[in-house]
Coordinates of C-alpha atoms in Angstrom, one line a residue:
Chain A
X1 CA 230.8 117.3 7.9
X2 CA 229.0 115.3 10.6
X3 CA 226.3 114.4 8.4
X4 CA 228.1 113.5 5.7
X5 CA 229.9 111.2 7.7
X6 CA 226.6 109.6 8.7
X7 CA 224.9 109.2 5.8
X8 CA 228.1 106.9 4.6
X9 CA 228.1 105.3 7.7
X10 CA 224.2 104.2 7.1
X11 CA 224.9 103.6 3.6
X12 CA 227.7 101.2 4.2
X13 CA 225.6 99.1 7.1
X14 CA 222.6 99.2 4.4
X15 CA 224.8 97.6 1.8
X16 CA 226.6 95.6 4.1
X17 CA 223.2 93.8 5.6
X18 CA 221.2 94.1 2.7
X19 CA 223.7 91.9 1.0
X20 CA 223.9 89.4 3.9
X21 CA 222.5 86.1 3.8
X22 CA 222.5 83.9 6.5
X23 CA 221.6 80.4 6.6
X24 CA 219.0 79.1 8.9
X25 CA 219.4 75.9 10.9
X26 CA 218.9 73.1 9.2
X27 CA 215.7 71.9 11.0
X28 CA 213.9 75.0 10.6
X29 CA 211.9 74.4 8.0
X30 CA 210.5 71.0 9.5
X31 CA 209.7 73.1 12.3
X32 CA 207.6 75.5 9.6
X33 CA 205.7 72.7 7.6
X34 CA 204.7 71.1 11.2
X35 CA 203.5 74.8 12.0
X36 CA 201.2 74.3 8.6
X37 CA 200.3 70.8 9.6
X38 CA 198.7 72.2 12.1
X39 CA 197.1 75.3 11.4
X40 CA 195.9 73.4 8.1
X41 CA 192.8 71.4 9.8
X42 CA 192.2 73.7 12.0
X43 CA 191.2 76.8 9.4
X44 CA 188.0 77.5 9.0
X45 CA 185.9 76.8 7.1
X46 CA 185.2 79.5 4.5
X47 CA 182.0 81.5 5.1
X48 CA 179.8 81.0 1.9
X49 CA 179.6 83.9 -0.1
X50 CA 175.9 84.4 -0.2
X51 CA 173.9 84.1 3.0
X52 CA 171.4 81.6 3.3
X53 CA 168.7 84.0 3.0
X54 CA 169.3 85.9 0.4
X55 CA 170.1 82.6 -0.9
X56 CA 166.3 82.1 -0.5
X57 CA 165.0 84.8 -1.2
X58 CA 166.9 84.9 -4.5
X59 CA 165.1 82.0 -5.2
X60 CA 161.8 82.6 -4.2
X61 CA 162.2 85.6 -6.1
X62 CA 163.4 84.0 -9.1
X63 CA 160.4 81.6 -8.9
X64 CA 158.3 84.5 -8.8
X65 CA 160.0 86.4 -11.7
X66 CA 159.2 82.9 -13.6
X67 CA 155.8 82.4 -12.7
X68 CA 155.1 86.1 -13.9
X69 CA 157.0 85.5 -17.3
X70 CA 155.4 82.2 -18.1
X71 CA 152.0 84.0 -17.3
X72 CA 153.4 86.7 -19.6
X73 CA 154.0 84.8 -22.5
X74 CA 151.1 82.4 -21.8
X75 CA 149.0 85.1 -22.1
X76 CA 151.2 86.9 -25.4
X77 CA 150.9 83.0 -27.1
X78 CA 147.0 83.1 -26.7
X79 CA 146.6 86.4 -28.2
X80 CA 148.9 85.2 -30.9
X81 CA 146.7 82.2 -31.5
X82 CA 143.7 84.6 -31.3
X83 CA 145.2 86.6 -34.4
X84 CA 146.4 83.3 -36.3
X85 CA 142.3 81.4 -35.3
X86 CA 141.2 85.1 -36.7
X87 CA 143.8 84.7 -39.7
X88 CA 142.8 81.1 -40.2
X89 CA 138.9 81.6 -40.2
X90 CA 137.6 80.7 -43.5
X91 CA 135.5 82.9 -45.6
X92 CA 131.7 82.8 -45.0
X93 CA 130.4 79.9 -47.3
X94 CA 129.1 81.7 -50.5
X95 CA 126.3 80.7 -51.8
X96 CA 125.8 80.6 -55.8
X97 CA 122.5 81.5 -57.8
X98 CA 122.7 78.0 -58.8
X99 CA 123.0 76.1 -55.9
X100 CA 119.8 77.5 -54.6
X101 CA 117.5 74.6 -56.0
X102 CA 119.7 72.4 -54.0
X103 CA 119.2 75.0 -50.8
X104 CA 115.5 74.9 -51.4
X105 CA 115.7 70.8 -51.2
X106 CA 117.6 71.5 -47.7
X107 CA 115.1 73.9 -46.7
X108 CA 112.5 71.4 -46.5
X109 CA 114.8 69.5 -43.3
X110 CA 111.1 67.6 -43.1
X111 CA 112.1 65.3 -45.5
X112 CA 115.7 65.1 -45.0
X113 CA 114.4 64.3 -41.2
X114 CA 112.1 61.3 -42.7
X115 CA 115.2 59.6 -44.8
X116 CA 117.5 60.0 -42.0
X117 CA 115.5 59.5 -39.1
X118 CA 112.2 58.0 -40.4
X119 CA 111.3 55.9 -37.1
X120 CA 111.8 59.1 -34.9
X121 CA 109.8 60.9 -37.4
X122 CA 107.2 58.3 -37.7
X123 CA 107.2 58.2 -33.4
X124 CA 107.1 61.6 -33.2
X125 CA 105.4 63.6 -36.0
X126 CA 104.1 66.4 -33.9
X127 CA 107.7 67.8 -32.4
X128 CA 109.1 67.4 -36.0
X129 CA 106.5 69.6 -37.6
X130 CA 107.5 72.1 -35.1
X131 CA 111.2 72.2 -36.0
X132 CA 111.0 72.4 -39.6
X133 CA 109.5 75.7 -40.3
X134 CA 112.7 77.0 -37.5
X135 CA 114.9 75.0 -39.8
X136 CA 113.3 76.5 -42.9
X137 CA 113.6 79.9 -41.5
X138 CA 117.4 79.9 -40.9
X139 CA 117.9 78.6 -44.3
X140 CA 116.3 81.5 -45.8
X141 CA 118.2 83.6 -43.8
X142 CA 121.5 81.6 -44.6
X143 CA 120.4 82.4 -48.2
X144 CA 119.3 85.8 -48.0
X145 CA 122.7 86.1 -46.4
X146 CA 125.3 84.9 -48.9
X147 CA 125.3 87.1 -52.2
X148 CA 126.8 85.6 -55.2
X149 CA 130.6 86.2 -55.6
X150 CA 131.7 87.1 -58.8
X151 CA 135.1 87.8 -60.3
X152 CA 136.0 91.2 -59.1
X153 CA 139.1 92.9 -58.5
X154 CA 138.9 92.3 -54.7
X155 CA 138.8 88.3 -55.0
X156 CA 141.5 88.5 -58.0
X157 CA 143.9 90.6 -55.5
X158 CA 143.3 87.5 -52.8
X159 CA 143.7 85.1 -55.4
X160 CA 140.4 84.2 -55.6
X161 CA 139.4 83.4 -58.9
X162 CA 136.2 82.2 -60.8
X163 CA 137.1 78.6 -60.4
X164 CA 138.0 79.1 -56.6
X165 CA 135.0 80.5 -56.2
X166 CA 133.3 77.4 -57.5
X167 CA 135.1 74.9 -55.9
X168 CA 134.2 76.9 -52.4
X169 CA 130.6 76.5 -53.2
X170 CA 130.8 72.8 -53.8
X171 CA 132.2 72.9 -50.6
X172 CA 130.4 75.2 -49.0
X173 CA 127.4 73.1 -50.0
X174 CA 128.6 70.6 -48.6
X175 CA 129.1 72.3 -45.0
X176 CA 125.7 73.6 -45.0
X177 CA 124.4 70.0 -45.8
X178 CA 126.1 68.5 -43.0
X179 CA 125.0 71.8 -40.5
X180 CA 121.3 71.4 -41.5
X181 CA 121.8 67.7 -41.0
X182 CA 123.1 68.1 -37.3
X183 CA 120.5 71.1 -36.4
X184 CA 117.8 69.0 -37.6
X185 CA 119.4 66.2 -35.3
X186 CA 120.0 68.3 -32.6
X187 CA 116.0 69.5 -32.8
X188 CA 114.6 65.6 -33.5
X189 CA 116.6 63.8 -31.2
X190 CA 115.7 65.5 -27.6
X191 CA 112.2 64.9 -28.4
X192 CA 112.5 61.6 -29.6
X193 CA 114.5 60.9 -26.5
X194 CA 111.9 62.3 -24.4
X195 CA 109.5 60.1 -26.4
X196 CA 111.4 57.3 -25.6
X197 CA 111.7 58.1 -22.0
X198 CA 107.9 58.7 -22.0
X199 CA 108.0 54.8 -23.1
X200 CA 110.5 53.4 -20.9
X201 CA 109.0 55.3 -18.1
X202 CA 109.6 52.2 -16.0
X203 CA 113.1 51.3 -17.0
X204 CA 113.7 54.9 -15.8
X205 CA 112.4 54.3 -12.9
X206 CA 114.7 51.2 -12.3
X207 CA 117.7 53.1 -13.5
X208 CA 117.1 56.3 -10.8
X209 CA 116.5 53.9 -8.5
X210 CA 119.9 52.5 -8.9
X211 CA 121.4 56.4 -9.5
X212 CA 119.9 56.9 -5.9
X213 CA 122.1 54.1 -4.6
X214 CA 125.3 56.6 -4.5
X215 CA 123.3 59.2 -2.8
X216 CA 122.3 56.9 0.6
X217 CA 124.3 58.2 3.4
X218 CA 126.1 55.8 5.2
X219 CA 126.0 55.7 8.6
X220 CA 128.6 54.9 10.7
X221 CA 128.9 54.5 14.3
X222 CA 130.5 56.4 16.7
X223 CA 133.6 54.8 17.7
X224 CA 133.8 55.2 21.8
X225 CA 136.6 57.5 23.4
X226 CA 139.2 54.8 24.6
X227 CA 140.8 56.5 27.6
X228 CA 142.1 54.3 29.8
X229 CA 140.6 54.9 33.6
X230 CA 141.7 53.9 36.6
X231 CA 138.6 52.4 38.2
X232 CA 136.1 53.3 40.5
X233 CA 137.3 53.7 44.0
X234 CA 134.5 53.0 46.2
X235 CA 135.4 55.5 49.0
X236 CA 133.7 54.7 52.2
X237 CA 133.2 56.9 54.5
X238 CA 134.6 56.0 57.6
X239 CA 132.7 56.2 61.0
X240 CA 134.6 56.8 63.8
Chain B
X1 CA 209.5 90.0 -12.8
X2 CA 208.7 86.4 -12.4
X3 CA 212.0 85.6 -14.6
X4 CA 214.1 84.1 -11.3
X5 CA 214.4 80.7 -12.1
X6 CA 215.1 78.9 -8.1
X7 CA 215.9 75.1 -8.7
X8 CA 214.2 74.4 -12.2
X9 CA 211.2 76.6 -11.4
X10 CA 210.1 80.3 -12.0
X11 CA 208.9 82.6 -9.4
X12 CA 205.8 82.3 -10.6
X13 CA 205.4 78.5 -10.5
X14 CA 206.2 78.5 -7.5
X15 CA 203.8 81.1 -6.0
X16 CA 201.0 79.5 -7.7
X17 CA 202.1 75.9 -6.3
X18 CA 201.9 77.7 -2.7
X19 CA 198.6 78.9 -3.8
X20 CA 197.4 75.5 -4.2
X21 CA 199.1 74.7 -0.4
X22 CA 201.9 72.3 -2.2
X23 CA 204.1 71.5 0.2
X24 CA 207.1 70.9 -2.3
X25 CA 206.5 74.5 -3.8
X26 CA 206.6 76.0 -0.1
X27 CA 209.3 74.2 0.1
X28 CA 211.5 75.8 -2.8
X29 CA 210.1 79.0 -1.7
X30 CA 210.9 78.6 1.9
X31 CA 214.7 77.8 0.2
X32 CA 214.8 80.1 -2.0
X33 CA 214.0 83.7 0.4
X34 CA 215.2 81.9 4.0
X35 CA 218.8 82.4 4.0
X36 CA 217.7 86.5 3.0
X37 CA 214.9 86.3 5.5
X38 CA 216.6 84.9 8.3
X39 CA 219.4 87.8 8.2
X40 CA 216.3 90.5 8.6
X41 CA 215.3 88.5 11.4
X42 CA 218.8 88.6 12.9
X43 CA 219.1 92.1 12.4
X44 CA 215.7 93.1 14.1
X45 CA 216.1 90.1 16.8
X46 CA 218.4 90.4 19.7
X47 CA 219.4 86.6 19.8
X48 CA 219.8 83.8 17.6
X49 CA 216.6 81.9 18.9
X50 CA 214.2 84.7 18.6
X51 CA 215.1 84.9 14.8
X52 CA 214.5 81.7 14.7
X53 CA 210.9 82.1 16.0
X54 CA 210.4 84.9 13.8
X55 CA 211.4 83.6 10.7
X56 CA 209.3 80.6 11.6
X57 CA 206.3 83.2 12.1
X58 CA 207.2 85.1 8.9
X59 CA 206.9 82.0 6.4
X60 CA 203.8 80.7 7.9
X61 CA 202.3 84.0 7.3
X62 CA 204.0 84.5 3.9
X63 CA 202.2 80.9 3.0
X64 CA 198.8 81.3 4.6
X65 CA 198.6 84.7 2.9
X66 CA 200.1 84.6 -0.2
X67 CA 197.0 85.2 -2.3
X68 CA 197.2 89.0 -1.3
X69 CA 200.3 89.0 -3.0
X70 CA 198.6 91.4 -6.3
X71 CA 202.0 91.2 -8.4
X72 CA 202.6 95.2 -8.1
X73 CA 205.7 94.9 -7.0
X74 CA 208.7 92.6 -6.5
X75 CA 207.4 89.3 -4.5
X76 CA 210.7 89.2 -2.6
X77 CA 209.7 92.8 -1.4
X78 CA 206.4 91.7 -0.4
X79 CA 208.0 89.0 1.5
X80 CA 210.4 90.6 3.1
X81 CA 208.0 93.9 4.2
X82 CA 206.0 91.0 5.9
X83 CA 208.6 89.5 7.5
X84 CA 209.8 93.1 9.1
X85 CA 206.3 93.8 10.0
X86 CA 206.2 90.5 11.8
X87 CA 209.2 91.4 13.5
X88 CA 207.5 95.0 14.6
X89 CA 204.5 93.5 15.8
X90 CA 206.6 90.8 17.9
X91 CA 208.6 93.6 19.5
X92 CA 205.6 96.5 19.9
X93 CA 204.7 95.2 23.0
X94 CA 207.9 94.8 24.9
X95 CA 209.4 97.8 23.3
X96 CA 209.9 100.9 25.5
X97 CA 210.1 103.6 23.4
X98 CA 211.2 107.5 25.0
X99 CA 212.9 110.4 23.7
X100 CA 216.2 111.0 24.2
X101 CA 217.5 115.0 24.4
X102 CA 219.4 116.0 22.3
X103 CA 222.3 116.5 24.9
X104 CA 222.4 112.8 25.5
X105 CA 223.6 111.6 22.1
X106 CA 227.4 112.5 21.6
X107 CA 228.8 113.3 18.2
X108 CA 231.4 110.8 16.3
X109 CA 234.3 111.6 18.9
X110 CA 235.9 108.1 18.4
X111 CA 234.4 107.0 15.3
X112 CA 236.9 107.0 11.7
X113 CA 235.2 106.5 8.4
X114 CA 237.5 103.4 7.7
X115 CA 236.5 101.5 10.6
X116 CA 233.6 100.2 9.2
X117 CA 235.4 98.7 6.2
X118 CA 237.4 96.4 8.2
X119 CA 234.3 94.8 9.5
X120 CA 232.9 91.9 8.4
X121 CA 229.0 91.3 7.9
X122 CA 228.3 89.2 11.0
X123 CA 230.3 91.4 12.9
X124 CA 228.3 94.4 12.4
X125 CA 224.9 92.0 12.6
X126 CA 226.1 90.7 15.9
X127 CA 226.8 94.8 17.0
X128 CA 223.2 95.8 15.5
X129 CA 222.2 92.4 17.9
X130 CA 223.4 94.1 21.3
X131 CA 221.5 97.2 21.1
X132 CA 218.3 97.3 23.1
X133 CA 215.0 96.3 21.3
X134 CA 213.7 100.3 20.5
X135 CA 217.4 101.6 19.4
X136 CA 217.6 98.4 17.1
X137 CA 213.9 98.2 15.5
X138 CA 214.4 102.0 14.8
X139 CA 218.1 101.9 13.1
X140 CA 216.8 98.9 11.0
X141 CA 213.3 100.7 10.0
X142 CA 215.2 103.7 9.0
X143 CA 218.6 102.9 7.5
X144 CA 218.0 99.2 6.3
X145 CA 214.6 99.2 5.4
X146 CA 214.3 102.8 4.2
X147 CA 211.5 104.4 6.6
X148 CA 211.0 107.8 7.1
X149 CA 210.5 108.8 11.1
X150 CA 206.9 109.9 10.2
X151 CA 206.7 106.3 9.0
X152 CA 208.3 104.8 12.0
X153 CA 206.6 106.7 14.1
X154 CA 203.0 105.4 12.9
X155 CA 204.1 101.8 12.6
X156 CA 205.7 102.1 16.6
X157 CA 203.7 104.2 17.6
X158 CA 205.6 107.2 18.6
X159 CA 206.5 110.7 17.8
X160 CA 208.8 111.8 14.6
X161 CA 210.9 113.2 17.4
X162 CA 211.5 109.9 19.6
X163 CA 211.9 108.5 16.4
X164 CA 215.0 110.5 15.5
X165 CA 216.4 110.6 19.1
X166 CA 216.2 107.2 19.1
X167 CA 218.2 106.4 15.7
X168 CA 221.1 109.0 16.6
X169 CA 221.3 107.3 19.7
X170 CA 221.2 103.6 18.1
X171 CA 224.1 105.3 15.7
X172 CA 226.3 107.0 18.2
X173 CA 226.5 103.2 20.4
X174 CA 227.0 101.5 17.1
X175 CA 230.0 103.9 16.2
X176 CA 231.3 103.1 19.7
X177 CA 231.2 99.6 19.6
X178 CA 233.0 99.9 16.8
X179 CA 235.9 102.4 17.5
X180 CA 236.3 99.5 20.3
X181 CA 236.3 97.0 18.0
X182 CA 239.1 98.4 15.4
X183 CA 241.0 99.4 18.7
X184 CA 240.8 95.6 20.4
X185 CA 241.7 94.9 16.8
X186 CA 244.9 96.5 16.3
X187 CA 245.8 96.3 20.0
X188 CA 245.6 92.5 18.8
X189 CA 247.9 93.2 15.9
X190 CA 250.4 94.9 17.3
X191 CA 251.0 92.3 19.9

């Protein structure tokens, strides 16, 4: 009995105060937005949500990370280019039965040597004997090298027909004309230079004396310490 | 849930206006729960100005930590938990919490079920008012709020057993003052 009386005596304060609503005075909430005013400034400031270092350490990291991958694919790109530069190479010259009269004319880089360079040749006919019969030899070997090409089934599957075939001669000709040209140059010329030199041995002489102008050392003069002194005190010894 | 419309605005408007720190959306929230919030405060406070005070502390908290707020529940609920909390934490301190035996605490010898029905609201607010701070805290926690003694006894910091002495005796001076409040009353009628 008594605690049925007090459970509807809890319930009927619980629905009695649950349902109250009592006004606050009116100046209250003045007295709450001056209580925000105030504790507005004063927050603090929020903490950032990464330390600083971590912050740098992130970065340094990620600098790192991108030094390595650009080094990666530096290094992936070159090897790519390796394969495309090995794709790309062209195939070796070939040389034709026919074309061989016009090899034999190259072979002979002694006259070739006279019609480009006929002074040099004329200045110096000694060092010019001696590089044609290297030049001849490497033409043989070029020849000796390159075998005819012919229509087979290997150059039909590349696309490499009889007319191709021709049309890579002409140029291959043409290629090996302008490589006997420059080894012939690059034999001829060191000793015609030298030749020259051997000439101008005084205008040599001038111009290393003005190379040896960059070389003098210059001297320069010690600049004295400037520290500031007091003087000399002449002490005297007194006698007493 | 966010369906109360306040003064042209949802629930939900408003909340997120207090989440940017508008002052005109505290405002209509500060209207719209004060008049509820201030009677908890009444209930829990024993005068008129500490209510005041802690209604004052409850909002500022309710603004400056409304982001919490996840939208599990009812926001009113949310608000009004912090406001009783407030009013817990404000009262810890000076509250004096003991058991009471059992022997203390007399049984309804004056107390009729009607009684209560002649009462008006602020009457029986101004009756919770005059008990002392432990009795009070304790009869709201439990029959207002809806704790359980283990409950009140981890937010006071007391036993389950204080807890329970200290409600029957909050109950049995709450019965009295009103058995001399329907007497006075019809003392007052019949004269």
């Amino acid at each position: 009995m008594e605690e049925k009386i007090t459970k509807e005596f809890d319930r009927s304060i619980e629905r009695m105060m649950n349902e109250n609503a009592v006004a606050p005075p009116f100046g209250m909430w003045n007295r709450i937005s001056a209580d925000l005013d105030a504790i507005a400034p004063a927050a603090p400031v929020a903490a950032p949500l990464i330390p600083r270092g971590v912050l740098y350490g992130f970065i340094a990291g990620a600098s790192l990370a991108g030094t390595l991958i650009t080094g990666l694919l530096l290094f992936n790109q070159s090897g790519a280019n390796k394969e495309v530069a090995l794709l790309n190479t062209p195939a070796p010259a070939v040389v034709s039965p026919e074309n061989k009269v016009s090899l034999a004319a190259i072979e002979k880089g002694e006259e070739i040597a006279k019609a480009v360079y006929p002074t040099i040749v004329a200045n110096n006919p000694v060092e010019v004997k001696a590089t044609v019969p290297v030049v001849e030899v490497l033409a043989t070997t070029i020849v000796n090298d390159q075998k005819p090409q012919t229509d087979n089934e290997s150059n039909l599957d590349n696309g490499n027909s009889g007319e191709t075939v021709e049309a890579i001669n002409i140029s291959s000709e043409q290629t090996l004309l302008e490589m006997r040209a420059k080894q012939l140059e690059a034999s001829v010329i060191p000793a015609s230079t030298n030749a020259i030199d051997d000439e101008d041995d005084e205008d040599k002489k001038s111009k290393s004396s003005v190379t040896s102008y960059s070389e003098k050392k210059i001297k320069y003069k010690k600049r004295k310490s400037s520290r500031f002194s007091y003087g000399h005190i002449n002490r005297v010894k007194r006698k007493f | 849930m966010s369906s109360i419309v306040f003064q042209g605005h949802s629930e939900l408007q408003i909340r997120e206006g207090c989440l940017r720190g508008e002052r005109k959306f505290q405002q209509l929230l500060y209207n719209m729960f004060s008049p509820k919030m201030f009677a908890v405060c009444l209930r829990y406070a024993p005068d008129y100005n500490t209510a005041q005070d802690l209604l004052q502390e409850g909002f500022v908290k309710v603004f400056r930590h409304i982001e919490k707020f996840r939208g599990d529940g009812s926001f009113e609920g949310w608000v009004r938990r912090i406001f009783v909390n407030t009013a817990i934490e404000h009262f810890r301190k000076q509250v004096n919490l003991y058991a009471i035996h059992d022997n203390d605490v007399k049984g309804f010898e004056y107390y009729h079920q009607g009684a209560l029905e002649t009462l008006k609201e602020q009457d029986i607010m101004n009756m919770i008012q005059k008990l002392s701070d432990g009795y009070r805290t304790v009869f709201n926690l439990y029959v207002i709020e809806g704790y359980s003694h283990k409950d009140i006894g981890e937010m006071l910091g007391i036993s389950e057993g204080t807890s329970k002495s200290q409600l029957a005796r909050a109950r049995y001076l709450l019965q009295k003052m009103i058995t001399s409040y329907e007497q006075k009353d019809n003392s007052a009628v019949k004269a």
